[in-house]
PDB file of C-alpha atoms in Angstrom:
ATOM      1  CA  UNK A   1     162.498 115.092  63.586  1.00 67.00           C
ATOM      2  CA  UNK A   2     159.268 113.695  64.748  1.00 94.00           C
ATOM      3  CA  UNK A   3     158.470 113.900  68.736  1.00 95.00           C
ATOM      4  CA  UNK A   4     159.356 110.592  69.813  1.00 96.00           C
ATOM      5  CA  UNK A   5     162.561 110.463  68.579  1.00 97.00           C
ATOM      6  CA  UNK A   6     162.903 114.087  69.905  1.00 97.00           C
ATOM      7  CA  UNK A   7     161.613 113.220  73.010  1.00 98.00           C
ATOM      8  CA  UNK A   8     164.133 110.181  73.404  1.00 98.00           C
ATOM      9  CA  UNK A   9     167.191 112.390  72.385  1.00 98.00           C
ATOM     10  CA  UNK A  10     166.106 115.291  75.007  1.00 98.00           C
ATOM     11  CA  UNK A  11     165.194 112.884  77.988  1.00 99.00           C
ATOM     12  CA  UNK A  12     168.793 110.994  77.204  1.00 98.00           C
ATOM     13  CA  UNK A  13     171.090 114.630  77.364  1.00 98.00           C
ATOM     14  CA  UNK A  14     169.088 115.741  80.519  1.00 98.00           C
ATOM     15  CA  UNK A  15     169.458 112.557  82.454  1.00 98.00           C
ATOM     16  CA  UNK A  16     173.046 111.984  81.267  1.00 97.00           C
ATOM     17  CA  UNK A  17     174.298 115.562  81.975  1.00 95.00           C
ATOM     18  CA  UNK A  18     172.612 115.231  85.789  1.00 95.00           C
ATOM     19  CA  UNK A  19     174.433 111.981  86.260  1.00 94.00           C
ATOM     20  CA  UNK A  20     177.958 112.790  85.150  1.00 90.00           C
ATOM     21  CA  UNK A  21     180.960 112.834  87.599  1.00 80.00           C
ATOM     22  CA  UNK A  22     181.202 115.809  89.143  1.00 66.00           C
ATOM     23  CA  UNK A  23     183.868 114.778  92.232  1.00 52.00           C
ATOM     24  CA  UNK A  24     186.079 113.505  89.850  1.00 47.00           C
ATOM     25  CA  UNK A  25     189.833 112.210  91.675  1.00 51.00           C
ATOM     26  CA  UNK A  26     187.813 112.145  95.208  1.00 52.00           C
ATOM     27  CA  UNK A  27     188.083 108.721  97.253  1.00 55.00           C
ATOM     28  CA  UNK A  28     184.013 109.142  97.815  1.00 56.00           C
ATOM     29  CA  UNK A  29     183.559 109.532  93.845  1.00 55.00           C
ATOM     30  CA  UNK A  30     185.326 105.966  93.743  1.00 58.00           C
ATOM     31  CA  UNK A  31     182.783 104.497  96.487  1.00 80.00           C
ATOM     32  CA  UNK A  32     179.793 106.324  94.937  1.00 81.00           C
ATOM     33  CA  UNK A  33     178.495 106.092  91.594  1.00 91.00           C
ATOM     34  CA  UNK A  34     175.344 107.740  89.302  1.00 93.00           C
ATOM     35  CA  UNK A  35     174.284 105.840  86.710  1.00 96.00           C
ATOM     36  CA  UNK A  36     172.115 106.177  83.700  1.00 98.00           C
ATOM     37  CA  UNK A  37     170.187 103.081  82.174  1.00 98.00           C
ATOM     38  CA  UNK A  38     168.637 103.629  78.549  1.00 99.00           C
ATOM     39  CA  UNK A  39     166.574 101.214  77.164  1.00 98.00           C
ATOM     40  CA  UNK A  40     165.574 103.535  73.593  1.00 96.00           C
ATOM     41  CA  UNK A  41     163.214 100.543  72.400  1.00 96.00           C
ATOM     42  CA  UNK A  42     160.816 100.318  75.317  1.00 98.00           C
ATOM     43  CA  UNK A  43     161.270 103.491  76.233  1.00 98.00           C
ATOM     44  CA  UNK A  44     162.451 103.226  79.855  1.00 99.00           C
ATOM     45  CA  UNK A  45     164.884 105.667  81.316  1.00 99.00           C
ATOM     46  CA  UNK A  46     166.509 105.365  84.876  1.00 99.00           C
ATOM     47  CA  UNK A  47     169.223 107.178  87.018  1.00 98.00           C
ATOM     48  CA  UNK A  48     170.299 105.623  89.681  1.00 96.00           C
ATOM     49  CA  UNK A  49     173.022 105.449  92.542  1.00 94.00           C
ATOM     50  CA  UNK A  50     175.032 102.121  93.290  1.00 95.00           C
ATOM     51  CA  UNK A  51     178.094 101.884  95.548  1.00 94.00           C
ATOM     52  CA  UNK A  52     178.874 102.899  99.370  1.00 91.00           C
ATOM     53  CA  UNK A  53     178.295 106.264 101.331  1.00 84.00           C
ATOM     54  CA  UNK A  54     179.080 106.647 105.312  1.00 85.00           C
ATOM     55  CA  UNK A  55     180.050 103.034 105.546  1.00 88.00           C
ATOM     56  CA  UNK A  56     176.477 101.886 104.288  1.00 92.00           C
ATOM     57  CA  UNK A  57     175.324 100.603 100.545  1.00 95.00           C
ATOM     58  CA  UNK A  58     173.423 102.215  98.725  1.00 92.00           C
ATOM     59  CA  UNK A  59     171.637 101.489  95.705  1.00 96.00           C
ATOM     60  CA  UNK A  60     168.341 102.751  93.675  1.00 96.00           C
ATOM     61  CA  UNK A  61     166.174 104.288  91.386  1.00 97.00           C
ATOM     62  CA  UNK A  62     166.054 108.250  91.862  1.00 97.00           C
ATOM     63  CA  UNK A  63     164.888 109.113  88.276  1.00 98.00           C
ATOM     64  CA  UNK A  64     162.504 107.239  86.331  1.00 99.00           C
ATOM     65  CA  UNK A  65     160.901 108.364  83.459  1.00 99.00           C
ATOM     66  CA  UNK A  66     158.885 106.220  80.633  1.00 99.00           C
ATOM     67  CA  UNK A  67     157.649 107.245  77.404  1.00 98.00           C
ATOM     68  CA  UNK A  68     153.797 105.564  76.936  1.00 98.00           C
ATOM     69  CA  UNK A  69     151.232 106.792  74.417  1.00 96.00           C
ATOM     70  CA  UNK A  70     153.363 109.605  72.935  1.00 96.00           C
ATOM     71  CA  UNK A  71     153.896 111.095  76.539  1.00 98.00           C
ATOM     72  CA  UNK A  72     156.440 110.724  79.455  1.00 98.00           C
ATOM     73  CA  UNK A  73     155.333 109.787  82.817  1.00 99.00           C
ATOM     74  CA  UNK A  74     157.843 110.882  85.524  1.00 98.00           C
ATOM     75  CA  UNK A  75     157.606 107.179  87.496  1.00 98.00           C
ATOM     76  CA  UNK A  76     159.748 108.597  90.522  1.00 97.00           C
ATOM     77  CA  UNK A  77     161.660 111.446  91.479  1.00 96.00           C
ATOM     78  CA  UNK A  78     163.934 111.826  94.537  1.00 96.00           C
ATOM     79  CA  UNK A  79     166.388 114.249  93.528  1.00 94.00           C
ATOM     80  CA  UNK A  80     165.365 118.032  93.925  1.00 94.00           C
ATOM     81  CA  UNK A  81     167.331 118.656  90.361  1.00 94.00           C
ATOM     82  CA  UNK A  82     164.155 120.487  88.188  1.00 96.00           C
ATOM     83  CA  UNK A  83     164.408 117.742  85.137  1.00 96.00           C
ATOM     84  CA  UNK A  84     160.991 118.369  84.197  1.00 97.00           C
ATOM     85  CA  UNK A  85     161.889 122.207  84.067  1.00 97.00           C
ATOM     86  CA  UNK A  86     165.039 121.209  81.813  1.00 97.00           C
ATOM     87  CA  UNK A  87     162.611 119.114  79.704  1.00 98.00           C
ATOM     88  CA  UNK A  88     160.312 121.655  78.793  1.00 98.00           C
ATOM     89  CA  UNK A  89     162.907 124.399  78.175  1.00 98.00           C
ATOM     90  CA  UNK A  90     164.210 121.931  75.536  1.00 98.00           C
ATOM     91  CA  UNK A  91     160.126 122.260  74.159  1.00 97.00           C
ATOM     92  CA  UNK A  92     158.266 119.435  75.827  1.00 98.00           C
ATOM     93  CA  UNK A  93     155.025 120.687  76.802  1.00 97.00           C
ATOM     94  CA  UNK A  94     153.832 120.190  80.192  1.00 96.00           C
ATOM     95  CA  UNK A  95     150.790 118.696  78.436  1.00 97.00           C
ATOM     96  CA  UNK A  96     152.762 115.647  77.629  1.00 98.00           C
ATOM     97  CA  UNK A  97     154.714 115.105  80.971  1.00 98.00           C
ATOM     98  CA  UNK A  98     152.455 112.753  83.330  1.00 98.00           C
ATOM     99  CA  UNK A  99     153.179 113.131  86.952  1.00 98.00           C
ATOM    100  CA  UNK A 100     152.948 109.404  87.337  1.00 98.00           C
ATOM    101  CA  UNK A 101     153.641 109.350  90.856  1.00 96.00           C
ATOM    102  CA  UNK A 102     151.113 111.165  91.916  1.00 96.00           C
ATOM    103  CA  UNK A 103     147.934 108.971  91.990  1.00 96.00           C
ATOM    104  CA  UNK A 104     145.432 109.364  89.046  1.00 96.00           C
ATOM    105  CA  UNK A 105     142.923 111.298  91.347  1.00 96.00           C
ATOM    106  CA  UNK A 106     145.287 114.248  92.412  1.00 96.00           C
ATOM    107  CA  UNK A 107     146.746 114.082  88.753  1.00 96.00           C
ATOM    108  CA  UNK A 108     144.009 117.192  87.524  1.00 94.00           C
ATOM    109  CA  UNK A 109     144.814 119.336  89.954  1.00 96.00           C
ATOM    110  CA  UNK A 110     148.113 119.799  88.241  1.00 95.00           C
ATOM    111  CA  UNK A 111     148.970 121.982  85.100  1.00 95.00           C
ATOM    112  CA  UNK A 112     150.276 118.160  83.673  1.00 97.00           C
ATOM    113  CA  UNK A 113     148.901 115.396  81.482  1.00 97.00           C
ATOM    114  CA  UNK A 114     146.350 113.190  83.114  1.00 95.00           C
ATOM    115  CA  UNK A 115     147.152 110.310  81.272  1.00 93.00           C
TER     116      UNK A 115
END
């Protein structure tokens, strides 16, 4: 399998097994919901919660991951769930993960891609 296809298959089970139901037959898991959004020809691939919690909406982006150049930049991250951890365990090396939101300048002092 070559490593974009890899990469795509990997980034999908990680991101869908983080987002499944897990208050299933709750009232709050019918207010609340985590959803994935694959889009396998550009390459963009987003969790994100939609519905109601304490009364108030909420709605967003917590993962966001991209696949550019053969690599995947980490766009945001508010979870503290270790993706990136999961990620390489499955044999993505840390040399092409891109810790895109940190700016381009702090980017060397980490162990990831640059770029």
């Amino acid at each position: 399998m070559d490593k974009l296809k890899k990469y795509r298959r990997e980034i999908q089970e990680v991101l869908t097994e983080f987002a499944r139901p897990r208050r299933l037959g709750t009232e709050k898991a019918e207010e609340f919901e985590t959803q994935t959004i694959f889009d396998t020809v550009r390459d963009h691939y987003q969790v994100l919660h939609v519905g109601w919690e304490n009364g108030k909406r909420t709605y967003g982006v917590i993962i966001h991951i991209d696949i550019k150049n053969g690599k995947l930049w980490v766009q945001q991250n508010w979870t503290d769930y270790d993706f990136i951890g999961e990620l390489m365990e499955r044999g993505i090396s840390q040399k092409d993960i891109v810790l895109a939101f940190h700016s381009p300048a702090m980017r060397k002092y980490t162990d990831f891609a640059v770029a």
